[in-house]
Amino acid sequence: MDQPLTVRKSVSLRIRNFNSERLKVNDLAGNPIEIAAVIVWRVVDTSRAVFDVEDYNEFVAIQAETALRHLASQYPYDNYTDDAMSLRGNADEIADALATELATRLRHAGVEVLEARLSHLAYAPEIAGAMLQRQQASAIIAARSQIVQGAVGMVQMALKELSEQDIVHLDEERKAQMVSNLLVVLTSERGTQPVVNAGSLY
């Protein structure tokens, strides 16, 4: 009587790391970027790992690359407004989204995803310089806006204190001149001259 053929294959249940290659893809805005990820995973269902896929190690690698490409296309590299997520500005949320997508893809191979996070993120070299200038310009605009808001608050405070303490009485024209001079002083990038023309009080 013939014995049935059996195949024994050892499958490690240890936790493993997978470091993806740096992929060059386009983000949601169409900008070429470089992106890579590290995936922490382990086999939890040996029968699926052996029988449902040809090679579970290769399957993990292919699905990780596919998920990473898909993720990059769903978000912009950077967000210049405050109403949307970006790859650079929302690292934790992006990592969660990647882990969730990978968990769905790898469940068929009996693989559990313990952690997934981006290990590299950068603009592609051909546009890196231009995008850096854009980031710097956005930062300057944001800083300027904050400076102006603070200066307006300080001018309001100064006028209120002058009025409440009855230090000096200014008509509308001289108030306007004082406001103009104070704003110049408070928002100037360079040091002001030691004498500021505040207009004649009489």
PDB file of C-alpha atoms in Angstrom, residues 45-189:
ATOM      1  CA  ASP A  45      -1.277  31.362  10.320  1.00  0.00           C
ATOM      2  CA  THR A  46       1.262  28.862   9.023  1.00  0.00           C
ATOM      3  CA  SER A  47      -1.144  26.997   6.777  1.00  0.00           C
ATOM      4  CA  ARG A  48      -2.046  30.162   4.878  1.00  0.00           C
ATOM      5  CA  ALA A  49       1.599  31.216   4.695  1.00  0.00           C
ATOM      6  CA  VAL A  50       2.562  27.882   3.136  1.00  0.00           C
ATOM      7  CA  PHE A  51      -0.429  26.949   0.987  1.00  0.00           C
ATOM      8  CA  ASP A  52      -2.214  30.197   0.040  1.00  0.00           C
ATOM      9  CA  VAL A  53       0.805  31.990  -1.453  1.00  0.00           C
ATOM     10  CA  GLU A  54       3.812  30.823  -3.436  1.00  0.00           C
ATOM     11  CA  ASP A  55       6.412  32.489  -1.181  1.00  0.00           C
ATOM     12  CA  TYR A  56       5.204  34.475   1.809  1.00  0.00           C
ATOM     13  CA  ASN A  57       8.467  36.430   2.144  1.00  0.00           C
ATOM     14  CA  GLU A  58       8.264  37.594  -1.443  1.00  0.00           C
ATOM     15  CA  PHE A  59       4.545  38.239  -1.010  1.00  0.00           C
ATOM     16  CA  VAL A  60       5.276  40.584   1.906  1.00  0.00           C
ATOM     17  CA  ALA A  61       7.861  42.471  -0.163  1.00  0.00           C
ATOM     18  CA  ILE A  62       5.579  42.894  -3.191  1.00  0.00           C
ATOM     19  CA  GLN A  63       2.536  43.934  -1.167  1.00  0.00           C
ATOM     20  CA  ALA A  64       4.583  46.385   0.893  1.00  0.00           C
ATOM     21  CA  GLU A  65       5.802  48.112  -2.271  1.00  0.00           C
ATOM     22  CA  THR A  66       2.302  48.173  -3.749  1.00  0.00           C
ATOM     23  CA  ALA A  67       0.787  49.611  -0.557  1.00  0.00           C
ATOM     24  CA  LEU A  68       3.531  52.221  -0.318  1.00  0.00           C
ATOM     25  CA  ARG A  69       2.997  53.365  -3.916  1.00  0.00           C
ATOM     26  CA  HIS A  70      -0.750  53.584  -3.341  1.00  0.00           C
ATOM     27  CA  LEU A  71      -0.307  55.501  -0.087  1.00  0.00           C
ATOM     28  CA  ALA A  72       2.023  58.062  -1.690  1.00  0.00           C
ATOM     29  CA  SER A  73      -0.518  58.771  -4.422  1.00  0.00           C
ATOM     30  CA  GLN A  74      -3.283  59.477  -1.893  1.00  0.00           C
ATOM     31  CA  TYR A  75      -1.622  62.403  -0.101  1.00  0.00           C
ATOM     32  CA  PRO A  76       0.491  65.435  -1.018  1.00  0.00           C
ATOM     33  CA  TYR A  77       4.087  65.512   0.203  1.00  0.00           C
ATOM     34  CA  ASP A  78       3.411  68.739   2.041  1.00  0.00           C
ATOM     35  CA  ASN A  79       0.262  70.679   2.805  1.00  0.00           C
ATOM     36  CA  TYR A  80       0.298  74.457   2.581  1.00  0.00           C
ATOM     37  CA  THR A  81      -3.086  74.817   4.251  1.00  0.00           C
ATOM     38  CA  ASP A  82      -4.399  73.445   7.534  1.00  0.00           C
ATOM     39  CA  ASP A  83      -7.365  71.454   6.260  1.00  0.00           C
ATOM     40  CA  ALA A  84      -5.784  68.280   4.867  1.00  0.00           C
ATOM     41  CA  MET A  85      -3.236  65.614   5.722  1.00  0.00           C
ATOM     42  CA  SER A  86       0.187  65.353   4.122  1.00  0.00           C
ATOM     43  CA  LEU A  87       2.938  62.749   4.049  1.00  0.00           C
ATOM     44  CA  ARG A  88       5.387  65.042   5.843  1.00  0.00           C
ATOM     45  CA  GLY A  89       3.026  66.775   8.237  1.00  0.00           C
ATOM     46  CA  ASN A  90       1.036  63.810   9.542  1.00  0.00           C
ATOM     47  CA  ALA A  91       3.581  61.071  10.175  1.00  0.00           C
ATOM     48  CA  ASP A  92       1.519  59.140  12.741  1.00  0.00           C
ATOM     49  CA  GLU A  93      -1.673  59.169  10.683  1.00  0.00           C
ATOM     50  CA  ILE A  94       0.219  58.143   7.544  1.00  0.00           C
ATOM     51  CA  ALA A  95       1.879  55.274   9.421  1.00  0.00           C
ATOM     52  CA  ASP A  96      -1.531  54.095  10.652  1.00  0.00           C
ATOM     53  CA  ALA A  97      -2.962  54.254   7.116  1.00  0.00           C
ATOM     54  CA  LEU A  98      -0.031  52.234   5.765  1.00  0.00           C
ATOM     55  CA  ALA A  99      -0.336  49.622   8.520  1.00  0.00           C
ATOM     56  CA  THR A 100      -4.082  49.282   7.930  1.00  0.00           C
ATOM     57  CA  GLU A 101      -3.690  48.772   4.180  1.00  0.00           C
ATOM     58  CA  LEU A 102      -0.854  46.286   4.659  1.00  0.00           C
ATOM     59  CA  ALA A 103      -2.845  44.330   7.243  1.00  0.00           C
ATOM     60  CA  THR A 104      -5.647  43.912   4.712  1.00  0.00           C
ATOM     61  CA  ARG A 105      -3.290  42.866   1.925  1.00  0.00           C
ATOM     62  CA  LEU A 106      -1.219  40.425   4.008  1.00  0.00           C
ATOM     63  CA  ARG A 107      -4.035  38.754   5.899  1.00  0.00           C
ATOM     64  CA  HIS A 108      -4.438  36.363   2.957  1.00  0.00           C
ATOM     65  CA  ALA A 109      -0.936  35.065   3.591  1.00  0.00           C
ATOM     66  CA  GLY A 110      -1.457  34.530   7.305  1.00  0.00           C
ATOM     67  CA  VAL A 111       0.778  37.506   8.113  1.00  0.00           C
ATOM     68  CA  GLU A 112       0.160  40.023  10.887  1.00  0.00           C
ATOM     69  CA  VAL A 113       1.489  43.577  10.590  1.00  0.00           C
ATOM     70  CA  LEU A 114       2.777  44.810  13.942  1.00  0.00           C
ATOM     71  CA  GLU A 115       4.055  48.193  12.795  1.00  0.00           C
ATOM     72  CA  ALA A 116       4.603  50.165   9.613  1.00  0.00           C
ATOM     73  CA  ARG A 117       6.260  53.548   9.300  1.00  0.00           C
ATOM     74  CA  LEU A 118       8.016  55.649   6.703  1.00  0.00           C
ATOM     75  CA  SER A 119      11.804  55.400   6.913  1.00  0.00           C
ATOM     76  CA  HIS A 120      12.563  57.853   4.104  1.00  0.00           C
ATOM     77  CA  LEU A 121      10.628  60.710   2.560  1.00  0.00           C
ATOM     78  CA  ALA A 122      12.034  63.396   0.275  1.00  0.00           C
ATOM     79  CA  TYR A 123      11.331  65.262  -2.909  1.00  0.00           C
ATOM     80  CA  ALA A 124      13.039  63.760  -5.938  1.00  0.00           C
ATOM     81  CA  PRO A 125      16.398  65.468  -6.625  1.00  0.00           C
ATOM     82  CA  GLU A 126      15.198  67.186  -9.804  1.00  0.00           C
ATOM     83  CA  ILE A 127      12.621  69.302  -7.913  1.00  0.00           C
ATOM     84  CA  ALA A 128      14.099  69.367  -4.400  1.00  0.00           C
ATOM     85  CA  GLY A 129      15.629  72.846  -4.807  1.00  0.00           C
ATOM     86  CA  ALA A 130      12.463  74.453  -6.120  1.00  0.00           C
ATOM     87  CA  MET A 131      10.287  72.854  -3.433  1.00  0.00           C
ATOM     88  CA  LEU A 132      12.682  73.972  -0.694  1.00  0.00           C
ATOM     89  CA  GLN A 133      12.306  77.552  -1.897  1.00  0.00           C
ATOM     90  CA  ARG A 134       8.538  77.144  -1.791  1.00  0.00           C
ATOM     91  CA  GLN A 135       8.689  75.818   1.784  1.00  0.00           C
ATOM     92  CA  GLN A 136      10.890  78.733   2.836  1.00  0.00           C
ATOM     93  CA  ALA A 137       8.535  81.243   1.220  1.00  0.00           C
ATOM     94  CA  SER A 138       5.534  79.695   2.985  1.00  0.00           C
ATOM     95  CA  ALA A 139       7.367  79.807   6.307  1.00  0.00           C
ATOM     96  CA  ILE A 140       8.231  83.494   5.806  1.00  0.00           C
ATOM     97  CA  ILE A 141       4.624  84.347   4.959  1.00  0.00           C
ATOM     98  CA  ALA A 142       3.357  82.500   8.049  1.00  0.00           C
ATOM     99  CA  ALA A 143       5.910  84.244  10.276  1.00  0.00           C
ATOM    100  CA  ARG A 144       5.057  87.644   8.805  1.00  0.00           C
ATOM    101  CA  SER A 145       1.360  87.063   9.426  1.00  0.00           C
ATOM    102  CA  GLN A 146       2.039  86.242  13.073  1.00  0.00           C
ATOM    103  CA  ILE A 147       4.281  89.313  13.465  1.00  0.00           C
ATOM    104  CA  VAL A 148       1.630  91.606  12.027  1.00  0.00           C
ATOM    105  CA  GLN A 149      -1.074  90.159  14.294  1.00  0.00           C
ATOM    106  CA  GLY A 150       1.153  90.715  17.309  1.00  0.00           C
ATOM    107  CA  ALA A 151       2.039  94.255  16.235  1.00  0.00           C
ATOM    108  CA  VAL A 152      -1.622  95.212  15.808  1.00  0.00           C
ATOM    109  CA  GLY A 153      -2.348  93.898  19.294  1.00  0.00           C
ATOM    110  CA  MET A 154       0.523  95.939  20.758  1.00  0.00           C
ATOM    111  CA  VAL A 155      -0.647  99.115  19.011  1.00  0.00           C
ATOM    112  CA  GLN A 156      -4.182  98.614  20.321  1.00  0.00           C
ATOM    113  CA  MET A 157      -2.786  98.103  23.811  1.00  0.00           C
ATOM    114  CA  ALA A 158      -0.638 101.252  23.572  1.00  0.00           C
ATOM    115  CA  LEU A 159      -3.544 103.441  22.443  1.00  0.00           C
ATOM    116  CA  LYS A 160      -5.767 102.022  25.177  1.00  0.00           C
ATOM    117  CA  GLU A 161      -3.164 102.681  27.884  1.00  0.00           C
ATOM    118  CA  LEU A 162      -2.574 106.248  26.669  1.00  0.00           C
ATOM    119  CA  SER A 163      -6.307 106.939  26.752  1.00  0.00           C
ATOM    120  CA  GLU A 164      -7.092 105.280  30.094  1.00  0.00           C
ATOM    121  CA  GLN A 165      -4.149 106.845  31.924  1.00  0.00           C
ATOM    122  CA  ASP A 166      -4.803 110.260  30.375  1.00  0.00           C
ATOM    123  CA  ILE A 167      -1.170 110.587  29.365  1.00  0.00           C
ATOM    124  CA  VAL A 168      -1.778 112.391  26.111  1.00  0.00           C
ATOM    125  CA  HIS A 169      -4.778 113.263  23.950  1.00  0.00           C
ATOM    126  CA  LEU A 170      -4.485 112.431  20.262  1.00  0.00           C
ATOM    127  CA  ASP A 171      -6.881 113.407  17.522  1.00  0.00           C
ATOM    128  CA  GLU A 172      -7.657 110.930  14.748  1.00  0.00           C
ATOM    129  CA  GLU A 173      -4.932 112.229  12.446  1.00  0.00           C
ATOM    130  CA  ARG A 174      -2.216 111.899  15.084  1.00  0.00           C
ATOM    131  CA  LYS A 175      -3.530 108.479  16.125  1.00  0.00           C
ATOM    132  CA  ALA A 176      -3.192 107.348  12.519  1.00  0.00           C
ATOM    133  CA  GLN A 177       0.358 108.727  12.356  1.00  0.00           C
ATOM    134  CA  MET A 178       1.276 106.991  15.620  1.00  0.00           C
ATOM    135  CA  VAL A 179      -0.237 103.683  14.476  1.00  0.00           C
ATOM    136  CA  SER A 180       1.670 103.892  11.193  1.00  0.00           C
ATOM    137  CA  ASN A 181       4.980 104.576  12.942  1.00  0.00           C
ATOM    138  CA  LEU A 182       4.489 101.841  15.538  1.00  0.00           C
ATOM    139  CA  LEU A 183       3.652  99.271  12.897  1.00  0.00           C
ATOM    140  CA  VAL A 184       6.778 100.212  10.940  1.00  0.00           C
ATOM    141  CA  VAL A 185       8.891  99.798  14.066  1.00  0.00           C
ATOM    142  CA  LEU A 186       7.302  96.515  15.172  1.00  0.00           C
ATOM    143  CA  THR A 187       7.277  94.792  11.793  1.00  0.00           C
ATOM    144  CA  SER A 188      10.559  96.007  10.341  1.00  0.00           C
ATOM    145  CA  GLU A 189      13.220  93.378   9.659  1.00  0.00           C
TER     146      GLU A 189
END
